PDB file of C-alpha atoms in Angstrom:
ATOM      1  CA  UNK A   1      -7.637 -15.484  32.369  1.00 67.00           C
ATOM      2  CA  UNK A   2     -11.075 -15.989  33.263  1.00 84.00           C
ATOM      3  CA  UNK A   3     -11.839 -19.502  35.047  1.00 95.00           C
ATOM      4  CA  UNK A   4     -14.715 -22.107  36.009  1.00 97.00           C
ATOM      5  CA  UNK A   5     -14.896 -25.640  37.553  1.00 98.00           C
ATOM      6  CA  UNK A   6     -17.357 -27.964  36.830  1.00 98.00           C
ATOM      7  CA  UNK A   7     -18.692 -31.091  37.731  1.00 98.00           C
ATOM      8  CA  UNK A   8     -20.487 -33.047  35.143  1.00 98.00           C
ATOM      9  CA  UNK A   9     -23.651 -34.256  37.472  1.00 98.00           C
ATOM     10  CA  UNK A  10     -26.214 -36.793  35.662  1.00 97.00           C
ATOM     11  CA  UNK A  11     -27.594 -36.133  32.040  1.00 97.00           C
ATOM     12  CA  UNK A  12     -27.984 -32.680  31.192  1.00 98.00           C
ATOM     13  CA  UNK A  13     -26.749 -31.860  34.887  1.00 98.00           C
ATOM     14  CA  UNK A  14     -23.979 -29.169  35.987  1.00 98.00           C
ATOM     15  CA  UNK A  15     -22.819 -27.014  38.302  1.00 98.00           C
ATOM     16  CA  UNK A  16     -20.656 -24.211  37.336  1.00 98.00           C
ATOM     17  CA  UNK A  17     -18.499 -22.271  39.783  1.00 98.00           C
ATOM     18  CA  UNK A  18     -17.051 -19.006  38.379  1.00 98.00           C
ATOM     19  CA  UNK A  19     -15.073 -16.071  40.817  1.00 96.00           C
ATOM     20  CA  UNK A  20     -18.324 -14.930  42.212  1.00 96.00           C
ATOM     21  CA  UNK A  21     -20.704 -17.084  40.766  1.00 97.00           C
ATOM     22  CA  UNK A  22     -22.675 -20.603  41.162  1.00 98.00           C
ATOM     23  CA  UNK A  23     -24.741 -21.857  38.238  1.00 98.00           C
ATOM     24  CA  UNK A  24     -26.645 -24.890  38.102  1.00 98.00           C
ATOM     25  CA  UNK A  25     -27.845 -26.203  35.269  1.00 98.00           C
ATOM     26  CA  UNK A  26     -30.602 -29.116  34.823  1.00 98.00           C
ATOM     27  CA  UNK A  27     -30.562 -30.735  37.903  1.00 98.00           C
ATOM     28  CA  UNK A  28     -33.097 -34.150  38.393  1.00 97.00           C
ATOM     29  CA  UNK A  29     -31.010 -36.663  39.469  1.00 96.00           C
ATOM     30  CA  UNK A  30     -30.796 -35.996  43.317  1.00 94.00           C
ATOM     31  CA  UNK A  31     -29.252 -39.556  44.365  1.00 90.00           C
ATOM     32  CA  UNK A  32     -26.200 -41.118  43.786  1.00 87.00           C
ATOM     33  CA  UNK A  33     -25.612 -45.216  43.650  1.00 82.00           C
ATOM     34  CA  UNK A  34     -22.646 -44.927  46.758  1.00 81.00           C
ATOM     35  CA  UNK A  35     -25.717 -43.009  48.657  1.00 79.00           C
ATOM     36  CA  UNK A  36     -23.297 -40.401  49.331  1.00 82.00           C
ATOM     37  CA  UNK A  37     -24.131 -36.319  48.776  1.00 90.00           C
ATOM     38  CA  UNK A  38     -20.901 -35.210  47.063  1.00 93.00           C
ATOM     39  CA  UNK A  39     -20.455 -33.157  43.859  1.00 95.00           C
ATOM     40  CA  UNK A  40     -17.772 -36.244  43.686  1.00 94.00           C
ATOM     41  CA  UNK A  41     -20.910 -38.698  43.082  1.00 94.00           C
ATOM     42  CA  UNK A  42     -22.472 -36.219  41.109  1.00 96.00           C
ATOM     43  CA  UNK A  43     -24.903 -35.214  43.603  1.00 96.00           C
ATOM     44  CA  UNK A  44     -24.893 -31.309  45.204  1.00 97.00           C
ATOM     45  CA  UNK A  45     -24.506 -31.276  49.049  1.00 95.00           C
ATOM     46  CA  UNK A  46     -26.200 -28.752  51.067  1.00 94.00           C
ATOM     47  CA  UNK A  47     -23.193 -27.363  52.044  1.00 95.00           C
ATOM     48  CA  UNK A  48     -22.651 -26.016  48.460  1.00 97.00           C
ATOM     49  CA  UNK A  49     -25.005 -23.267  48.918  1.00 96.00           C
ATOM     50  CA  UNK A  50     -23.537 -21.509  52.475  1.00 94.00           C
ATOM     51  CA  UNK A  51     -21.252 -19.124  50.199  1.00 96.00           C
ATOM     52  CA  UNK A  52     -21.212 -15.667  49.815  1.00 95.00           C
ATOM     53  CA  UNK A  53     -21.154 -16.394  45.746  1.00 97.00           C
ATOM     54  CA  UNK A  54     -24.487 -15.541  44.155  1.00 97.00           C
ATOM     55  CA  UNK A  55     -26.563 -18.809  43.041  1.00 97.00           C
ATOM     56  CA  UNK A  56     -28.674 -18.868  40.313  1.00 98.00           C
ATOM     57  CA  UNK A  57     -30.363 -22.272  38.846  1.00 98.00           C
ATOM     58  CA  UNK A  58     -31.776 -22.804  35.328  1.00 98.00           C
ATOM     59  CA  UNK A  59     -34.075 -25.186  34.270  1.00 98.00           C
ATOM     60  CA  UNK A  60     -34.434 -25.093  30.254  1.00 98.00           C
ATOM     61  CA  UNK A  61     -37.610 -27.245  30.482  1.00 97.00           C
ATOM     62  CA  UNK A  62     -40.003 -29.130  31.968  1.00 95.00           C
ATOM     63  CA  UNK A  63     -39.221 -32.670  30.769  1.00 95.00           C
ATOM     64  CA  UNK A  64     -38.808 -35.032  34.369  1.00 95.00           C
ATOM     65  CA  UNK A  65     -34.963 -35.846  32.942  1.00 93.00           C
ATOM     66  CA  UNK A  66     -34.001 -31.829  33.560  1.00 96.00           C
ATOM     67  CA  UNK A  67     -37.107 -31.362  35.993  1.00 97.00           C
ATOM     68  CA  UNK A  68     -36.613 -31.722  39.360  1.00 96.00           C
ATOM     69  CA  UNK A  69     -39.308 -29.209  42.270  1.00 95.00           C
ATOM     70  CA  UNK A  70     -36.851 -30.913  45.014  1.00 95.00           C
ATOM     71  CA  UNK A  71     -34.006 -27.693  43.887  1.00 97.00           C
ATOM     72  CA  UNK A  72     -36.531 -25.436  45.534  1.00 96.00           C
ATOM     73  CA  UNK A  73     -35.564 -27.126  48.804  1.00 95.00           C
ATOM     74  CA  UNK A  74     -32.278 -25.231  48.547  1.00 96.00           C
ATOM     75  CA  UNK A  75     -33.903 -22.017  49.321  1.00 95.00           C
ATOM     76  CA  UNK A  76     -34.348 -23.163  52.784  1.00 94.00           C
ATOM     77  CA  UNK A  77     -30.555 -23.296  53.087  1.00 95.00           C
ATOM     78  CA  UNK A  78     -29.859 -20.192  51.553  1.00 96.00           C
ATOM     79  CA  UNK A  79     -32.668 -17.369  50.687  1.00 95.00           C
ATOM     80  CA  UNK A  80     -31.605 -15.842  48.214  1.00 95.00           C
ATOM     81  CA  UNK A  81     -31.183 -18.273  45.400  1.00 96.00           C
ATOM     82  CA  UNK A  82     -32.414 -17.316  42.062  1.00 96.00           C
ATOM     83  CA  UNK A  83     -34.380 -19.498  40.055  1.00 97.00           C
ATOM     84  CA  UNK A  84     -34.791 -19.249  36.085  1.00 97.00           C
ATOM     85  CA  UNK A  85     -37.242 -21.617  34.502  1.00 97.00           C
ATOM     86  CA  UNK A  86     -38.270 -22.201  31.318  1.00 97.00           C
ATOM     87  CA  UNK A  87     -41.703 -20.837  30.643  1.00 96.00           C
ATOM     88  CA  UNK A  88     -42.940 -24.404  29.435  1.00 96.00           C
ATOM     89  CA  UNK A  89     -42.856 -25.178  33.154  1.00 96.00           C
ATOM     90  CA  UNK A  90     -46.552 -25.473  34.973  1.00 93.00           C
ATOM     91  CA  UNK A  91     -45.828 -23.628  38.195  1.00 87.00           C
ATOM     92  CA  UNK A  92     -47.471 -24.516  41.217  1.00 87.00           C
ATOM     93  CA  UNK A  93     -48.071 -22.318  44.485  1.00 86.00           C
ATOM     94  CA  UNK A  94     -45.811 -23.843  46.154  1.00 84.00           C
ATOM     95  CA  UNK A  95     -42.968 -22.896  44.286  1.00 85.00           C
ATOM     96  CA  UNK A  96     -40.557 -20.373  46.008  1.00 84.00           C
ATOM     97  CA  UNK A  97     -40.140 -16.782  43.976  1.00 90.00           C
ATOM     98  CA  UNK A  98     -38.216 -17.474  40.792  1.00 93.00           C
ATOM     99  CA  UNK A  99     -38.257 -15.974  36.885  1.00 95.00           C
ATOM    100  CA  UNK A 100     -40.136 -17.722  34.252  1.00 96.00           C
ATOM    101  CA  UNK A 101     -38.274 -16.846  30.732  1.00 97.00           C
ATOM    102  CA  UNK A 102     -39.291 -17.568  26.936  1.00 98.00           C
ATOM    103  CA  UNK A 103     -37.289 -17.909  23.465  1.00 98.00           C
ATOM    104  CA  UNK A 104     -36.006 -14.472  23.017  1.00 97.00           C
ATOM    105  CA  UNK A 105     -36.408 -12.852  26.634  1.00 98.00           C
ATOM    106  CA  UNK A 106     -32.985 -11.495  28.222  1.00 97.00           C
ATOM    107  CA  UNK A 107     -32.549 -10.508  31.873  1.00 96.00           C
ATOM    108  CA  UNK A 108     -29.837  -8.567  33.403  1.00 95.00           C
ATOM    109  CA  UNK A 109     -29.308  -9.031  37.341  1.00 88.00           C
ATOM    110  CA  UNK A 110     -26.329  -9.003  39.690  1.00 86.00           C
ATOM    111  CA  UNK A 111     -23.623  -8.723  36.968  1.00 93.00           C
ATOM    112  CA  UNK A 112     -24.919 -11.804  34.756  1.00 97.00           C
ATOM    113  CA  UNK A 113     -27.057 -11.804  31.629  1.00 98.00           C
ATOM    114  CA  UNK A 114     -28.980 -14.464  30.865  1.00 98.00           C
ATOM    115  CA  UNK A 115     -30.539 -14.912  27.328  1.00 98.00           C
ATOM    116  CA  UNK A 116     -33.047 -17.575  26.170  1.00 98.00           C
ATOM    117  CA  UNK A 117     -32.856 -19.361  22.652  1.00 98.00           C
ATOM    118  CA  UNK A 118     -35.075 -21.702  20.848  1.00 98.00           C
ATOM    119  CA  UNK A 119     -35.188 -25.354  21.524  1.00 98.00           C
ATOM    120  CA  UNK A 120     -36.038 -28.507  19.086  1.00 98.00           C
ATOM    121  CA  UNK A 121     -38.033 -29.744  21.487  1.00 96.00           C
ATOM    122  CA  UNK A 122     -39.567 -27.973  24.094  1.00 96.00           C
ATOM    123  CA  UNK A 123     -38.798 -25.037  26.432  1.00 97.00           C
ATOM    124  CA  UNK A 124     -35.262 -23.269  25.856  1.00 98.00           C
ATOM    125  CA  UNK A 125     -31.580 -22.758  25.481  1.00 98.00           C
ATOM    126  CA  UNK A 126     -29.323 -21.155  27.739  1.00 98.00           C
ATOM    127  CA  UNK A 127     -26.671 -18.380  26.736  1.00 98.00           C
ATOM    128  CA  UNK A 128     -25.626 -16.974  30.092  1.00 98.00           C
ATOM    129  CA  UNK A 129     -22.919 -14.441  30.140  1.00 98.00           C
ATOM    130  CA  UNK A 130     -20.793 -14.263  33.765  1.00 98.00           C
ATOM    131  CA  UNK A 131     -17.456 -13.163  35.016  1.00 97.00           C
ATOM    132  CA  UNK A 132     -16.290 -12.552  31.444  1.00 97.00           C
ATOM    133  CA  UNK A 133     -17.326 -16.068  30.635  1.00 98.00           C
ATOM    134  CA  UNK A 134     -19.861 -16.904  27.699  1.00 98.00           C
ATOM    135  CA  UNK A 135     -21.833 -19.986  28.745  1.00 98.00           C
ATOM    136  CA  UNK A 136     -24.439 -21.634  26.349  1.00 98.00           C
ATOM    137  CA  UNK A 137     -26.268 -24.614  27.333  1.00 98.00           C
ATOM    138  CA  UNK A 138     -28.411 -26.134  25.032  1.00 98.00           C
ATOM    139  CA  UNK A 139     -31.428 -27.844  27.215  1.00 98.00           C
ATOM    140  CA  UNK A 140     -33.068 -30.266  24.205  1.00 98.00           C
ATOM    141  CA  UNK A 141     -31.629 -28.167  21.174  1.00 98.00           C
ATOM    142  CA  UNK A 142     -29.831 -30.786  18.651  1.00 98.00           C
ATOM    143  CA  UNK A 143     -30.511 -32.197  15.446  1.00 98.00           C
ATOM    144  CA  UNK A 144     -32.923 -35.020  16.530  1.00 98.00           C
ATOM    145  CA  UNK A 145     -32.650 -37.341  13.109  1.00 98.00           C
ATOM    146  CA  UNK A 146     -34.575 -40.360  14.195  1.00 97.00           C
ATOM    147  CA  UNK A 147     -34.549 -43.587  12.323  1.00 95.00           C
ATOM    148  CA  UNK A 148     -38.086 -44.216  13.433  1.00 95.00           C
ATOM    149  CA  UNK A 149     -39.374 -40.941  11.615  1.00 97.00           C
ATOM    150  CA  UNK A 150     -40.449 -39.905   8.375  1.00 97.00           C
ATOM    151  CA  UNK A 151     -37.860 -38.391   6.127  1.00 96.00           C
ATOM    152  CA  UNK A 152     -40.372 -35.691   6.164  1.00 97.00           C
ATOM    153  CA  UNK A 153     -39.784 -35.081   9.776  1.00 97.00           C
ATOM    154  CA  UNK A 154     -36.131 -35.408   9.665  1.00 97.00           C
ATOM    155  CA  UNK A 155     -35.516 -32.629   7.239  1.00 97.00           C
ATOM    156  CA  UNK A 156     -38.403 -30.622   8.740  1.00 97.00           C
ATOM    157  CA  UNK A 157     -36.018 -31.088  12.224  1.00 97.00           C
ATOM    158  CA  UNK A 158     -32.951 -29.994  10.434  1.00 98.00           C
ATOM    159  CA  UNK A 159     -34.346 -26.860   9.090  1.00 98.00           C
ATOM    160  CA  UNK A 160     -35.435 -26.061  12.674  1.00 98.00           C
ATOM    161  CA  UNK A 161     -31.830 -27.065  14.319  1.00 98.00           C
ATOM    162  CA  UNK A 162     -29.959 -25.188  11.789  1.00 98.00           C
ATOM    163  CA  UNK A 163     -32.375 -21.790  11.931  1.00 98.00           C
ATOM    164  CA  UNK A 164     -31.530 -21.968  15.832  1.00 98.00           C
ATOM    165  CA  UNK A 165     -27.581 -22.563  15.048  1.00 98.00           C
ATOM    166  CA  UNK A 166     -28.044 -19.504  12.885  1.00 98.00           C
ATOM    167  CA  UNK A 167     -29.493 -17.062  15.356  1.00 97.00           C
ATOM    168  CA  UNK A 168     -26.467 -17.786  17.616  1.00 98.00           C
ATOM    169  CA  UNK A 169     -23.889 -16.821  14.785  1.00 96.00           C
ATOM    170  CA  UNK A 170     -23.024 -13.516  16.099  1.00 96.00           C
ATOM    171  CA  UNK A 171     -21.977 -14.457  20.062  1.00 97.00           C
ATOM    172  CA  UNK A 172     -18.907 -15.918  21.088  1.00 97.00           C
ATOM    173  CA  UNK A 173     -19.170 -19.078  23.279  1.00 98.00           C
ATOM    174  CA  UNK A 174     -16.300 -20.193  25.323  1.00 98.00           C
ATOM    175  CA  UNK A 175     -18.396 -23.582  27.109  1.00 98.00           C
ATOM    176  CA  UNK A 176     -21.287 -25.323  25.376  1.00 98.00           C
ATOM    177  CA  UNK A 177     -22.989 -27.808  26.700  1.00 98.00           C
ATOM    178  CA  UNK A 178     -24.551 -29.603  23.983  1.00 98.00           C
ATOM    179  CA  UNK A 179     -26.520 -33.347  24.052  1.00 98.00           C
ATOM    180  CA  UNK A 180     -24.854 -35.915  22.171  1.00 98.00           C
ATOM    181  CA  UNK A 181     -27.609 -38.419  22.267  1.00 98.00           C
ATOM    182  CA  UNK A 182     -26.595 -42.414  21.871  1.00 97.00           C
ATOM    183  CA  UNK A 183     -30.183 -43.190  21.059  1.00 97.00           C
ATOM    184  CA  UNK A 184     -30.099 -41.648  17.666  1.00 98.00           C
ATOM    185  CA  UNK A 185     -27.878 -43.925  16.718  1.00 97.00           C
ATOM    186  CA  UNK A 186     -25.580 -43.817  13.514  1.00 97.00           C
ATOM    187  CA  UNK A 187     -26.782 -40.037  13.546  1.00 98.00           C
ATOM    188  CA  UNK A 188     -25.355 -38.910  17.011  1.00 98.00           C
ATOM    189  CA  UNK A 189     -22.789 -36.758  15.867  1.00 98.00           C
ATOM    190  CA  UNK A 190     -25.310 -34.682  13.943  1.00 98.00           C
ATOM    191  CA  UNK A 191     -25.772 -31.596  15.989  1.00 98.00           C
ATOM    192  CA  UNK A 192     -23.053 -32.009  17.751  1.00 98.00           C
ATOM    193  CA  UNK A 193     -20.488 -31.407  15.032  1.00 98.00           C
ATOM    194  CA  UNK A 194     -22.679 -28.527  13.328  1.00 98.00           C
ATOM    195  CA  UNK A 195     -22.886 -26.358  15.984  1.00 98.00           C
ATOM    196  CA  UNK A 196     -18.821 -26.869  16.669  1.00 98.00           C
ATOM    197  CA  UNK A 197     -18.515 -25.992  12.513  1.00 97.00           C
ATOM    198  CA  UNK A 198     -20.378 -22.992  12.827  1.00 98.00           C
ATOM    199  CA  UNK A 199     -20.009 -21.333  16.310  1.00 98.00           C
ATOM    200  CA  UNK A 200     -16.327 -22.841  17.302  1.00 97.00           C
ATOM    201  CA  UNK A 201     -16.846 -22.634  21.251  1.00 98.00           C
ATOM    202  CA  UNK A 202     -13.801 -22.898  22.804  1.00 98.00           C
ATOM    203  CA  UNK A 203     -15.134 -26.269  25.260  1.00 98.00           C
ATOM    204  CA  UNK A 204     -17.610 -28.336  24.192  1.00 98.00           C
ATOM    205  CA  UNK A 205     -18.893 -30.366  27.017  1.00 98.00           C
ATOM    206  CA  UNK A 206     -21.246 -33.634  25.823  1.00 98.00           C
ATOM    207  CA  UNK A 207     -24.215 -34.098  27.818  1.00 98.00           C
ATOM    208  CA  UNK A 208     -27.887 -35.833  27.297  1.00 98.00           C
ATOM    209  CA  UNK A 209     -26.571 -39.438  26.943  1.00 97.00           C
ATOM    210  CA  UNK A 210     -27.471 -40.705  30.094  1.00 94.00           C
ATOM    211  CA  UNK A 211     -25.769 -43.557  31.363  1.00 95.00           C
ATOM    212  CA  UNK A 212     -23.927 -44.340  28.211  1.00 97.00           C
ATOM    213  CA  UNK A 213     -21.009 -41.602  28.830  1.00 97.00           C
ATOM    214  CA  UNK A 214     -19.166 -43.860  25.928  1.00 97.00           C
ATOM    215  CA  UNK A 215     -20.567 -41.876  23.514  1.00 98.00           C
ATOM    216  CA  UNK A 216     -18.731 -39.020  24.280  1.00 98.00           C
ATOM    217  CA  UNK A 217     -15.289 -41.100  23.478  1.00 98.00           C
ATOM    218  CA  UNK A 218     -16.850 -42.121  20.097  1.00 98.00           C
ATOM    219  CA  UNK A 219     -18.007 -38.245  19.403  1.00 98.00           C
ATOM    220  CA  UNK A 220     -13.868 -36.627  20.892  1.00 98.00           C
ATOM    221  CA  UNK A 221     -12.659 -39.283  18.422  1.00 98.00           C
ATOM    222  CA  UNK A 222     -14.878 -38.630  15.227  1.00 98.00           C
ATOM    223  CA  UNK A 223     -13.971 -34.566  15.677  1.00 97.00           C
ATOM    224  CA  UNK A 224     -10.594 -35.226  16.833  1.00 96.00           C
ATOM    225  CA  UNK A 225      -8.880 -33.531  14.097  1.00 95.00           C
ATOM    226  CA  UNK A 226     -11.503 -30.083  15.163  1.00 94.00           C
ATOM    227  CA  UNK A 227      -9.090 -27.502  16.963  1.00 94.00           C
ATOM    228  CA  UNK A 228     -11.487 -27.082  20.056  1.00 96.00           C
ATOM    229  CA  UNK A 229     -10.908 -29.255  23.238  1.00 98.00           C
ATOM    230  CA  UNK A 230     -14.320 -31.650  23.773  1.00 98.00           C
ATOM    231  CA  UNK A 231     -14.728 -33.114  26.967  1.00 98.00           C
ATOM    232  CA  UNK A 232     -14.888 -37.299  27.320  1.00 98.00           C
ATOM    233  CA  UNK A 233     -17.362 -37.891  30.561  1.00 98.00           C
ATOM    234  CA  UNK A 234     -16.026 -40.816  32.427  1.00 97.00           C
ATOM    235  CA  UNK A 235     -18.362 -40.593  35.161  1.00 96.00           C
ATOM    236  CA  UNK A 236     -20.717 -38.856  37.721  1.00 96.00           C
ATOM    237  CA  UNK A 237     -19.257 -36.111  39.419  1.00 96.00           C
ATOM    238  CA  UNK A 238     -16.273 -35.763  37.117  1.00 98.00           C
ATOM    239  CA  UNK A 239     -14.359 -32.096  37.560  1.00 98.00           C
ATOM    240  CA  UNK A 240     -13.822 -29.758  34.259  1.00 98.00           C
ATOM    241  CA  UNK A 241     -11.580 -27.232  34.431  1.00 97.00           C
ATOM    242  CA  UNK A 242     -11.737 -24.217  32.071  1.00 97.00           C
TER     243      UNK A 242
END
């Protein structure tokens, strides 16, 4: 059986270890409140990138909550680090080399494919496909149903969410990543549970809710009777195991 590890890091933040592979997903948060550098604290240590796995960070847009120019640092530890960013992302010159990638691109490189999808906000999804496992992680994608908005907008947003779920009908997912947003209220669950009805990964991992991991009790409890395993976050740093 094909395995990862992962450590849930801040947000929309995660590192994913596979047999020969080190993803990293979303990254901002580059502090931790014990001041510590551990994956533990949810915070990556230098020392993660001295490995003779291939390391490849995606950023699905350019929003300062999944945003961070400090990952570029990391290249000075180890050179050959591949960056993919969202094409949303203004690039400055003194960014290192790295791969700018739109809804719809695909690129193939050192046994992993990497395929961008649509967002509800800006920039892009991730489907990333990597030592036989199928990764998707879904940057700002969700059914944003605001209490604030129009009922215009609303429906307008859940025509877009569920076009997006649709183009995604035909791959298999075995981890999504996927926000389940406390903000929104009563209407949380929203996106959550329609993309588990309609693509049944085989983990679904919460993310997006900043620091009010509780969510992701309330959400594991409202799908509990949903044959797929979903991940409560307790904390920073916290290990999954797939």
């Amino acid at each position: 059986m094909n395995k990862a590890k992962i450590h849930y890091l801040y947000h929309d933040g995660f590192i994913v270890e596979t047999n020969s592979h080190i993803l990293i997903f979303d990254y901002f948060n580059n502090s931790s409140d014990s001041k510590s550098r551990r994956l533990r604290d949810g915070v990556i240590p230098e020392e993660i990138f001295s490995t003779e796995k291939s390391i490849c960070v995606f950023v699905s847009h350019g929003h300062e909550d999944h945003f961070n120019p400090f990952i570029f640092n990391w290249r000075n530890v180890n050179p050959d680090i591949q960056y993919i960013l969202s094409s949303d992302i203004e690039i400055k010159d003194t960014y290192p080399e790295h791969r700018l990638i739109s809804e719809g691109d695909s690129i193939q490189y050192d046994q992993i494919f990497i395929k961008a999808y649509g967002s509800t906000d800006i920039g892009i999804s991730f489907l990333v496909k990597v030592d036989g496992i199928n990764i998707f992680h879904a940057g700002d994608l969700n059914w944003w149903h605001w209490k604030d908005e129009s009922e215009e907008y609303n429906v307008e947003m859940s025509k877009a969410f569920k076009a997006q779920i649709q183009r995604l009908r035909d791959e298999k997912i075995d981890i999504a990543f996927f926000p389940v947003d406390h903000r929104l209220e009563e209407y949380y669950y929203l996106g959550g549970q329609y993309f588990i009805e309609n693509l049944f990964p085989k983990l679904f991992i919460p993310m997006h809710f900043g620091d009010n991991p509780k969510i992701t009790q309330s959400f594991a409890e409202r799908l509990k009777n949903f044959d797929i395993d979903i991940v409560i976050i307790n904390k920073r740093g916290q290990e999954i195991l797939f």
